[in-house]
PDB file of C-alpha atoms in Angstrom:
ATOM      1  CA  MET A 594      -0.192  -0.003   0.018  1.00 41.00           C
ATOM      2  CA  PHE A 595       2.758   2.341   0.787  1.00 40.00           C
ATOM      3  CA  LEU A 596       4.720   1.621  -2.467  1.00 39.00           C
ATOM      4  CA  VAL A 597       1.536   2.316  -4.454  1.00 42.00           C
ATOM      5  CA  LEU A 598       1.193   5.711  -2.713  1.00 40.00           C
ATOM      6  CA  VAL A 599       4.811   6.565  -3.439  1.00 40.00           C
ATOM      7  CA  ALA A 600       4.460   5.622  -7.138  1.00 43.00           C
ATOM      8  CA  GLU A 601       1.446   7.664  -7.466  1.00 45.00           C
ATOM      9  CA  ASN A 602       3.319  10.669  -5.845  1.00 47.00           C
ATOM     10  CA  LYS A 603       6.057  10.065  -8.190  1.00 46.00           C
ATOM     11  CA  ASN A 604       3.778  10.095 -11.075  1.00 47.00           C
ATOM     12  CA  PHE A 605       2.234  13.350  -9.811  1.00 43.00           C
ATOM     13  CA  SER A 606       5.875  15.015  -9.480  1.00 45.00           C
ATOM     14  CA  ARG A 607       6.790  14.240 -13.044  1.00 45.00           C
ATOM     15  CA  SER A 608       3.468  15.523 -14.670  1.00 46.00           C
ATOM     16  CA  GLY A 609       3.855  18.673 -12.429  1.00 47.00           C
ATOM     17  CA  MET A 610       0.205  19.218 -12.673  1.00 47.00           C
ATOM     18  CA  ALA A 611      -2.459  18.916 -10.127  1.00 48.00           C
ATOM     19  CA  PRO A 612      -5.850  17.059 -11.127  1.00 49.00           C
ATOM     20  CA  GLY A 613      -8.128  19.192 -13.195  1.00 48.00           C
ATOM     21  CA  HIS A 614      -5.408  21.731 -13.877  1.00 48.00           C
ATOM     22  CA  ALA A 615      -5.711  21.097 -17.842  1.00 49.00           C
ATOM     23  CA  ASP A 616      -9.482  21.958 -17.782  1.00 51.00           C
ATOM     24  CA  TRP A 617      -8.750  25.197 -15.757  1.00 51.00           C
ATOM     25  CA  SER A 618      -6.319  26.389 -18.150  1.00 64.00           C
ATOM     26  CA  ILE A 619      -8.901  25.997 -21.046  1.00 67.00           C
ATOM     27  CA  GLU A 620     -11.532  27.894 -19.519  1.00 64.00           C
ATOM     28  CA  GLU A 621      -9.052  30.681 -18.400  1.00 66.00           C
ATOM     29  CA  ARG A 622      -7.958  30.737 -22.124  1.00 64.00           C
ATOM     30  CA  ASP A 623     -11.598  31.027 -23.211  1.00 64.00           C
ATOM     31  CA  HIS A 624     -12.201  33.759 -20.534  1.00 63.00           C
ATOM     32  CA  TYR A 625      -9.273  35.643 -21.908  1.00 65.00           C
ATOM     33  CA  LYS A 626     -10.429  35.483 -25.303  1.00 66.00           C
ATOM     34  CA  LYS A 627     -13.876  36.726 -24.375  1.00 65.00           C
ATOM     35  CA  GLU A 628     -12.441  39.502 -22.397  1.00 67.00           C
ATOM     36  CA  ARG A 629     -10.144  40.540 -25.555  1.00 70.00           C
ATOM     37  CA  LEU A 630     -12.945  40.471 -27.939  1.00 67.00           C
ATOM     38  CA  TYR A 631     -14.926  42.612 -25.422  1.00 66.00           C
ATOM     39  CA  TRP A 632     -12.238  45.182 -25.212  1.00 68.00           C
ATOM     40  CA  ILE A 633     -11.734  45.192 -28.987  1.00 71.00           C
ATOM     41  CA  PHE A 634     -15.497  45.536 -29.405  1.00 65.00           C
ATOM     42  CA  SER A 635     -15.871  48.285 -27.127  1.00 70.00           C
ATOM     43  CA  SER A 636     -13.040  49.951 -28.706  1.00 72.00           C
ATOM     44  CA  LEU A 637     -14.726  49.870 -31.919  1.00 68.00           C
ATOM     45  CA  ILE A 638     -17.948  51.109 -30.462  1.00 72.00           C
ATOM     46  CA  SER A 639     -16.141  53.956 -29.159  1.00 72.00           C
ATOM     47  CA  SER A 640     -14.268  54.843 -32.547  1.00 70.00           C
ATOM     48  CA  PHE A 641     -17.630  54.651 -34.180  1.00 65.00           C
ATOM     49  CA  ALA A 642     -19.123  56.948 -31.503  1.00 68.00           C
ATOM     50  CA  LEU A 643     -16.210  59.380 -31.924  1.00 71.00           C
ATOM     51  CA  ILE A 644     -16.369  59.485 -35.757  1.00 77.00           C
ATOM     52  CA  ALA A 645     -20.172  59.921 -35.576  1.00 68.00           C
ATOM     53  CA  ALA A 646     -19.754  62.785 -33.128  1.00 68.00           C
ATOM     54  CA  ALA A 647     -17.173  64.194 -35.354  1.00 68.00           C
ATOM     55  CA  ALA A 648     -19.212  63.943 -38.637  1.00 65.00           C
ATOM     56  CA  GLY A 649     -22.240  65.434 -36.559  1.00 64.00           C
ATOM     57  CA  ALA A 650     -20.199  68.413 -35.564  1.00 64.00           C
ATOM     58  CA  TYR A 651     -19.115  68.679 -39.043  1.00 68.00           C
ATOM     59  CA  PHE A 652     -22.447  68.702 -40.822  1.00 61.00           C
ATOM     60  CA  ALA A 653     -23.893  70.958 -37.996  1.00 61.00           C
ATOM     61  CA  LEU A 654     -21.172  73.477 -38.748  1.00 65.00           C
ATOM     62  CA  GLY A 655     -21.929  73.193 -42.406  1.00 68.00           C
ATOM     63  CA  ALA A 656     -25.787  73.661 -41.780  1.00 65.00           C
ATOM     64  CA  TYR A 657     -24.961  76.615 -39.488  1.00 60.00           C
ATOM     65  CA  GLN A 658     -22.753  78.174 -42.398  1.00 69.00           C
ATOM     66  CA  GLU A 659     -25.603  77.404 -44.921  1.00 65.00           C
ATOM     67  CA  ALA A 660     -28.027  79.048 -42.767  1.00 63.00           C
ATOM     68  CA  LYS A 661     -25.673  82.106 -42.205  1.00 60.00           C
ATOM     69  CA  ARG A 662     -25.323  82.345 -45.944  1.00 65.00           C
ATOM     70  CA  GLN A 663     -29.115  82.113 -46.660  1.00 62.00           C
ATOM     71  CA  ALA A 664     -29.816  85.002 -44.068  1.00 56.00           C
ATOM     72  CA  SER A 665     -27.162  87.058 -45.723  1.00 58.00           C
ATOM     73  CA  ILE A 666     -28.841  86.579 -49.035  1.00 54.00           C
ATOM     74  CA  ALA A 667     -32.309  87.121 -47.507  1.00 49.00           C
ATOM     75  CA  GLN A 668     -30.988  90.256 -46.101  1.00 49.00           C
ATOM     76  CA  GLN A 669     -29.472  91.494 -49.365  1.00 55.00           C
ATOM     77  CA  SER A 670     -32.517  90.724 -51.195  1.00 51.00           C
ATOM     78  CA  LEU A 671     -34.569  92.651 -48.441  1.00 46.00           C
ATOM     79  CA  ASN A 672     -32.185  95.525 -48.491  1.00 53.00           C
ATOM     80  CA  SER A 673     -32.422  95.490 -52.509  1.00 55.00           C
ATOM     81  CA  SER A 674     -36.231  95.438 -52.257  1.00 59.00           C
ATOM     82  CA  THR A 675     -36.549  98.517 -49.946  1.00 66.00           C
ATOM     83  CA  ARG A 676     -33.618 100.470 -51.389  1.00 76.00           C
ATOM     84  CA  PRO A 677     -34.924 103.302 -53.371  1.00 85.00           C
ATOM     85  CA  TRP A 678     -33.480 103.182 -56.963  1.00 88.00           C
ATOM     86  CA  ALA A 679     -33.797 106.381 -59.202  1.00 90.00           C
ATOM     87  CA  LEU A 680     -31.941 107.154 -62.373  1.00 89.00           C
ATOM     88  CA  VAL A 681     -31.422 109.954 -64.670  1.00 91.00           C
ATOM     89  CA  GLU A 682     -33.008 108.037 -67.699  1.00 89.00           C
ATOM     90  CA  GLU A 683     -32.344 110.676 -70.093  1.00 91.00           C
ATOM     91  CA  VAL A 684     -30.290 113.874 -70.489  1.00 93.00           C
ATOM     92  CA  LYS A 685     -31.312 116.559 -73.093  1.00 92.00           C
ATOM     93  CA  ALA A 686     -29.498 119.558 -74.444  1.00 91.00           C
ATOM     94  CA  ASN A 687     -31.222 122.714 -73.542  1.00 91.00           C
ATOM     95  CA  SER A 688     -29.104 125.164 -76.043  1.00 90.00           C
ATOM     96  CA  HIS A 689     -26.356 124.982 -78.347  1.00 89.00           C
ATOM     97  CA  LEU A 690     -22.908 123.893 -77.631  1.00 90.00           C
ATOM     98  CA  ALA A 691     -20.932 126.959 -77.410  1.00 89.00           C
ATOM     99  CA  PHE A 692     -17.004 126.752 -78.044  1.00 86.00           C
ATOM    100  CA  HIS A 693     -14.939 129.890 -77.693  1.00 81.00           C
ATOM    101  CA  GLU A 694     -11.224 130.152 -76.786  1.00 81.00           C
ATOM    102  CA  ASN A 695     -10.871 126.532 -75.915  1.00 85.00           C
ATOM    103  CA  ASN A 696     -13.891 126.744 -73.703  1.00 90.00           C
ATOM    104  CA  VAL A 697     -17.310 124.780 -74.298  1.00 92.00           C
ATOM    105  CA  SER A 698     -20.382 125.215 -72.425  1.00 93.00           C
ATOM    106  CA  ILE A 699     -23.957 123.835 -72.617  1.00 93.00           C
ATOM    107  CA  TYR A 700     -27.381 123.862 -70.922  1.00 94.00           C
ATOM    108  CA  VAL A 701     -28.817 120.566 -69.924  1.00 94.00           C
ATOM    109  CA  LYS A 702     -31.596 118.985 -68.109  1.00 93.00           C
ATOM    110  CA  GLY A 703     -32.355 115.435 -66.973  1.00 92.00           C
ATOM    111  CA  ILE A 704     -35.461 113.136 -66.811  1.00 93.00           C
ATOM    112  CA  VAL A 705     -35.436 111.329 -63.461  1.00 93.00           C
ATOM    113  CA  LYS A 706     -37.212 108.212 -63.048  1.00 93.00           C
ATOM    114  CA  ASN A 707     -38.091 106.349 -59.793  1.00 93.00           C
ATOM    115  CA  TYR A 708     -37.703 102.724 -60.207  1.00 91.00           C
ATOM    116  CA  SER A 709     -38.327 101.527 -56.799  1.00 87.00           C
ATOM    117  CA  GLN A 710     -41.464 100.615 -54.982  1.00 87.00           C
ATOM    118  CA  ASN A 711     -41.365 103.536 -52.447  1.00 87.00           C
ATOM    119  CA  PRO A 712     -41.312 107.208 -53.067  1.00 90.00           C
ATOM    120  CA  ILE A 713     -38.066 109.170 -53.302  1.00 90.00           C
ATOM    121  CA  ILE A 714     -37.664 112.553 -51.638  1.00 89.00           C
ATOM    122  CA  SER A 715     -35.100 115.624 -51.718  1.00 87.00           C
ATOM    123  CA  ALA A 716     -33.957 114.834 -55.134  1.00 89.00           C
ATOM    124  CA  SER A 717     -31.319 116.967 -56.704  1.00 90.00           C
ATOM    125  CA  PHE A 718     -29.094 116.867 -60.002  1.00 91.00           C
ATOM    126  CA  SER A 719     -25.788 118.249 -61.129  1.00 90.00           C
ATOM    127  CA  ALA A 720     -23.889 117.656 -64.179  1.00 91.00           C
ATOM    128  CA  LYS A 721     -20.245 118.247 -65.248  1.00 92.00           C
ATOM    129  CA  LEU A 722     -18.934 118.338 -68.855  1.00 93.00           C
ATOM    130  CA  ILE A 723     -15.423 116.945 -69.516  1.00 92.00           C
ATOM    131  CA  GLN A 724     -13.181 116.442 -72.164  1.00 92.00           C
ATOM    132  CA  ALA A 725     -12.688 112.826 -73.474  1.00 88.00           C
ATOM    133  CA  SER A 726      -9.332 111.252 -73.442  1.00 82.00           C
ATOM    134  CA  PRO A 727      -7.761 109.012 -75.679  1.00 73.00           C
ATOM    135  CA  GLY A 728      -7.920 105.546 -74.439  1.00 65.00           C
ATOM    136  CA  ILE A 729     -10.600 106.209 -71.688  1.00 65.00           C
ATOM    137  CA  SER A 730     -13.933 105.248 -72.260  1.00 66.00           C
ATOM    138  CA  TYR A 731     -15.320 105.397 -68.826  1.00 69.00           C
ATOM    139  CA  PRO A 732     -13.918 108.242 -66.640  1.00 76.00           C
ATOM    140  CA  LEU A 733     -14.816 106.177 -63.375  1.00 80.00           C
ATOM    141  CA  GLN A 734     -12.447 108.166 -60.916  1.00 82.00           C
ATOM    142  CA  GLU A 735     -13.256 111.522 -62.216  1.00 84.00           C
ATOM    143  CA  ALA A 736     -17.086 110.690 -61.868  1.00 85.00           C
ATOM    144  CA  LYS A 737     -16.630 109.664 -58.375  1.00 85.00           C
ATOM    145  CA  SER A 738     -14.410 112.660 -57.357  1.00 85.00           C
ATOM    146  CA  PHE A 739     -17.033 115.110 -58.776  1.00 86.00           C
ATOM    147  CA  CYS A 740     -20.003 113.187 -57.445  1.00 87.00           C
ATOM    148  CA  ASP A 741     -18.385 112.882 -53.947  1.00 86.00           C
ATOM    149  CA  GLU A 742     -17.821 116.607 -53.872  1.00 81.00           C
ATOM    150  CA  PHE A 743     -21.355 117.286 -55.192  1.00 74.00           C
ATOM    151  CA  HIS A 744     -23.191 115.042 -52.706  1.00 64.00           C
ATOM    152  CA  GLY A 745     -25.983 116.888 -50.908  1.00 56.00           C
ATOM    153  CA  THR A 746     -24.758 120.255 -52.188  1.00 57.00           C
ATOM    154  CA  SER A 747     -27.303 121.018 -54.894  1.00 59.00           C
ATOM    155  CA  ALA A 748     -30.775 122.635 -55.075  1.00 64.00           C
ATOM    156  CA  MET A 749     -33.681 120.095 -54.976  1.00 74.00           C
ATOM    157  CA  PHE A 750     -35.883 119.862 -58.212  1.00 81.00           C
ATOM    158  CA  ALA A 751     -38.309 117.414 -56.585  1.00 78.00           C
ATOM    159  CA  ASN A 752     -39.457 117.054 -52.927  1.00 86.00           C
ATOM    160  CA  VAL A 753     -41.388 113.772 -53.805  1.00 88.00           C
ATOM    161  CA  VAL A 754     -40.957 111.347 -56.677  1.00 90.00           C
ATOM    162  CA  PRO A 755     -43.815 108.827 -56.432  1.00 91.00           C
ATOM    163  CA  PRO A 756     -42.983 105.021 -57.559  1.00 91.00           C
ATOM    164  CA  GLY A 757     -42.769 104.803 -61.343  1.00 90.00           C
ATOM    165  CA  ALA A 758     -42.932 108.410 -61.889  1.00 92.00           C
ATOM    166  CA  ALA A 759     -40.550 110.616 -63.956  1.00 92.00           C
ATOM    167  CA  VAL A 760     -39.918 114.211 -63.496  1.00 92.00           C
ATOM    168  CA  ASP A 761     -37.741 116.739 -65.150  1.00 92.00           C
ATOM    169  CA  THR A 762     -34.644 118.101 -63.457  1.00 91.00           C
ATOM    170  CA  LEU A 763     -33.801 121.783 -63.313  1.00 89.00           C
ATOM    171  CA  VAL A 764     -31.912 123.234 -66.337  1.00 91.00           C
ATOM    172  CA  LEU A 765     -27.963 123.482 -65.434  1.00 90.00           C
ATOM    173  CA  LYS A 766     -25.133 125.042 -67.284  1.00 92.00           C
ATOM    174  CA  THR A 767     -22.045 123.149 -67.466  1.00 92.00           C
ATOM    175  CA  GLU A 768     -18.689 123.830 -69.161  1.00 93.00           C
ATOM    176  CA  THR A 769     -15.200 122.843 -69.346  1.00 93.00           C
ATOM    177  CA  LYS A 770     -11.916 124.103 -70.550  1.00 94.00           C
ATOM    178  CA  LEU A 771     -10.396 122.092 -73.293  1.00 92.00           C
ATOM    179  CA  ASP A 772      -6.765 120.890 -73.377  1.00 92.00           C
ATOM    180  CA  PRO A 773      -5.288 121.147 -76.820  1.00 90.00           C
ATOM    181  CA  ARG A 774      -2.889 118.507 -75.910  1.00 89.00           C
ATOM    182  CA  ARG A 775      -5.834 116.081 -75.879  1.00 89.00           C
ATOM    183  CA  TYR A 776      -7.350 116.921 -79.331  1.00 88.00           C
ATOM    184  CA  PHE A 777      -7.635 114.060 -81.576  1.00 89.00           C
ATOM    185  CA  VAL A 778      -6.604 114.287 -85.432  1.00 89.00           C
ATOM    186  CA  SER A 779      -8.429 112.888 -88.049  1.00 85.00           C
ATOM    187  CA  PRO A 780      -6.541 110.315 -90.060  1.00 85.00           C
ATOM    188  CA  ARG A 781      -8.111 111.329 -93.322  1.00 83.00           C
ATOM    189  CA  GLU A 782      -8.417 115.007 -93.255  1.00 83.00           C
ATOM    190  CA  GLY A 783      -5.635 115.880 -90.691  1.00 87.00           C
ATOM    191  CA  ARG A 784      -8.069 118.051 -88.691  1.00 88.00           C
ATOM    192  CA  GLN A 785      -8.131 118.381 -84.935  1.00 88.00           C
ATOM    193  CA  PHE A 786     -11.256 117.532 -83.195  1.00 88.00           C
ATOM    194  CA  PHE A 787     -12.299 116.941 -79.578  1.00 89.00           C
ATOM    195  CA  GLN A 788     -14.940 114.829 -77.848  1.00 89.00           C
ATOM    196  CA  LEU A 789     -17.065 115.364 -74.844  1.00 92.00           C
ATOM    197  CA  MET A 790     -18.648 113.280 -71.987  1.00 92.00           C
ATOM    198  CA  LEU A 791     -20.927 114.463 -69.141  1.00 93.00           C
ATOM    199  CA  ILE A 792     -21.119 113.168 -65.781  1.00 93.00           C
ATOM    200  CA  GLY A 793     -24.506 113.051 -63.957  1.00 92.00           C
ATOM    201  CA  CYS A 794     -24.959 112.937 -60.140  1.00 91.00           C
ATOM    202  CA  LEU A 795     -28.413 112.392 -58.793  1.00 92.00           C
ATOM    203  CA  ASN A 796     -28.844 112.779 -55.102  1.00 91.00           C
ATOM    204  CA  TYR A 797     -32.038 111.565 -53.339  1.00 91.00           C
ATOM    205  CA  ALA A 798     -33.370 110.115 -50.137  1.00 89.00           C
ATOM    206  CA  GLY A 799     -35.481 107.141 -48.930  1.00 87.00           C
ATOM    207  CA  LEU A 800     -38.344 106.760 -46.564  1.00 84.00           C
ATOM    208  CA  ASP A 801     -35.518 104.868 -44.389  1.00 83.00           C
ATOM    209  CA  GLY A 802     -33.908 108.456 -43.907  1.00 83.00           C
ATOM    210  CA  LYS A 803     -30.768 107.497 -45.642  1.00 87.00           C
ATOM    211  CA  SER A 804     -29.316 109.424 -48.671  1.00 87.00           C
ATOM    212  CA  TYR A 805     -28.502 107.784 -51.875  1.00 90.00           C
ATOM    213  CA  GLN A 806     -26.580 108.717 -55.133  1.00 89.00           C
ATOM    214  CA  THR A 807     -26.610 107.458 -58.510  1.00 89.00           C
ATOM    215  CA  VAL A 808     -23.882 108.269 -61.016  1.00 91.00           C
ATOM    216  CA  SER A 809     -24.426 108.295 -64.857  1.00 91.00           C
ATOM    217  CA  HIS A 810     -21.890 108.894 -67.713  1.00 90.00           C
ATOM    218  CA  TYR A 811     -23.053 109.981 -71.131  1.00 91.00           C
ATOM    219  CA  SER A 812     -21.369 110.679 -74.317  1.00 90.00           C
ATOM    220  CA  LEU A 813     -22.014 113.633 -76.435  1.00 90.00           C
ATOM    221  CA  ASN A 814     -22.974 113.118 -80.110  1.00 86.00           C
ATOM    222  CA  ASP A 815     -24.036 115.358 -82.984  1.00 78.00           C
ATOM    223  CA  ASN A 816     -24.810 112.925 -85.555  1.00 67.00           C
ATOM    224  CA  THR A 817     -21.072 112.455 -86.485  1.00 66.00           C
ATOM    225  CA  ASP A 818     -20.134 110.065 -83.561  1.00 72.00           C
ATOM    226  CA  GLY A 819     -19.240 112.789 -81.037  1.00 78.00           C
ATOM    227  CA  VAL A 820     -16.575 114.390 -83.291  1.00 81.00           C
ATOM    228  CA  PHE A 821     -16.494 118.244 -82.778  1.00 85.00           C
ATOM    229  CA  PHE A 822     -13.750 119.784 -85.051  1.00 84.00           C
ATOM    230  CA  VAL A 823     -11.991 122.679 -83.586  1.00 84.00           C
ATOM    231  CA  ASP A 824     -12.182 124.665 -86.968  1.00 81.00           C
ATOM    232  CA  ALA A 825     -15.941 124.106 -87.538  1.00 76.00           C
ATOM    233  CA  GLY A 826     -17.144 127.261 -85.762  1.00 71.00           C
ATOM    234  CA  HIS A 827     -18.098 128.665 -82.406  1.00 70.00           C
ATOM    235  CA  LEU A 828     -21.798 127.005 -82.150  1.00 73.00           C
ATOM    236  CA  PHE A 829     -22.890 123.537 -82.638  1.00 74.00           C
ATOM    237  CA  ALA A 830     -26.768 123.505 -82.991  1.00 71.00           C
ATOM    238  CA  ASP A 831     -28.799 121.936 -80.108  1.00 68.00           C
ATOM    239  CA  GLU A 832     -31.254 119.975 -82.322  1.00 69.00           C
ATOM    240  CA  ARG A 833     -28.269 117.728 -83.440  1.00 79.00           C
ATOM    241  CA  LEU A 834     -26.758 117.209 -80.053  1.00 87.00           C
ATOM    242  CA  GLU A 835     -27.750 114.008 -78.261  1.00 89.00           C
ATOM    243  CA  PHE A 836     -26.249 112.419 -74.824  1.00 91.00           C
ATOM    244  CA  MET A 837     -25.932 108.668 -74.985  1.00 89.00           C
ATOM    245  CA  MET A 838     -25.662 106.829 -71.578  1.00 89.00           C
ATOM    246  CA  ARG A 839     -22.552 104.779 -71.372  1.00 87.00           C
ATOM    247  CA  GLY A 840     -22.844 103.511 -67.794  1.00 87.00           C
ATOM    248  CA  MET A 841     -24.202 104.039 -64.495  1.00 87.00           C
ATOM    249  CA  PHE A 842     -23.504 102.869 -60.807  1.00 87.00           C
ATOM    250  CA  ALA A 843     -24.702 103.558 -57.327  1.00 85.00           C
ATOM    251  CA  ASN A 844     -22.155 105.515 -55.338  1.00 83.00           C
ATOM    252  CA  GLU A 845     -22.836 103.387 -52.209  1.00 69.00           C
ATOM    253  CA  LYS A 846     -20.093 105.264 -50.341  1.00 58.00           C
ATOM    254  CA  GLN A 847     -22.285 108.087 -50.037  1.00 44.00           C
ATOM    255  CA  GLN A 848     -24.946 106.390 -48.148  1.00 46.00           C
ATOM    256  CA  GLN A 849     -25.422 107.775 -44.456  1.00 46.00           C
TER     257      GLN A 849
END
């Protein structure tokens, strides 16, 4: 009996394992495997949650920016719909064009039309005759400078102009001194000639209490494409004179 127990103890010492130890190791490995899968799954869920949160923030930011852009467009549309718009639709010669010792002068009047849905008030108009320069088709800087100085300094020609109505301005005299260095030369005849442009400044106010200014630019023609020969004489008949609009812009800088 004693020998058998010793033998069994010897067998136990060789194997180095207690009874049931092999089964316990398998269960432990399964536990570790499940725990590892749990942590992997949890990490994936956390990653997906983080990505979803980032995507949500990105789309929320995009929605905010789009809403802000739409609000800006709506505000601009509202401003455009409520802003008064008036224009010197036509300028007419009210006299002949006088030319004497390099000075030219003319009397003009304008026809102003209110294109907005609201009345305009305190309308005034001023005009400036200028000599055209070679290579310059639109005197933007000169127009802005002149109209900036004129802003709010001329007598009114109408207290109120209803929506869609057209009224005449006061008759104005405008003149300019010609610079012989800016004369053109006819290629066929070799004769010197000059060309003229007119800057028109229209001031008016809206029911919103703000003042506005519309600047117009015209070329002066006399049935010869605006060619006025220096040696043609001292007077150019008014019935042949015509102002052609070349451009217009709102001088927003002058809004108050």
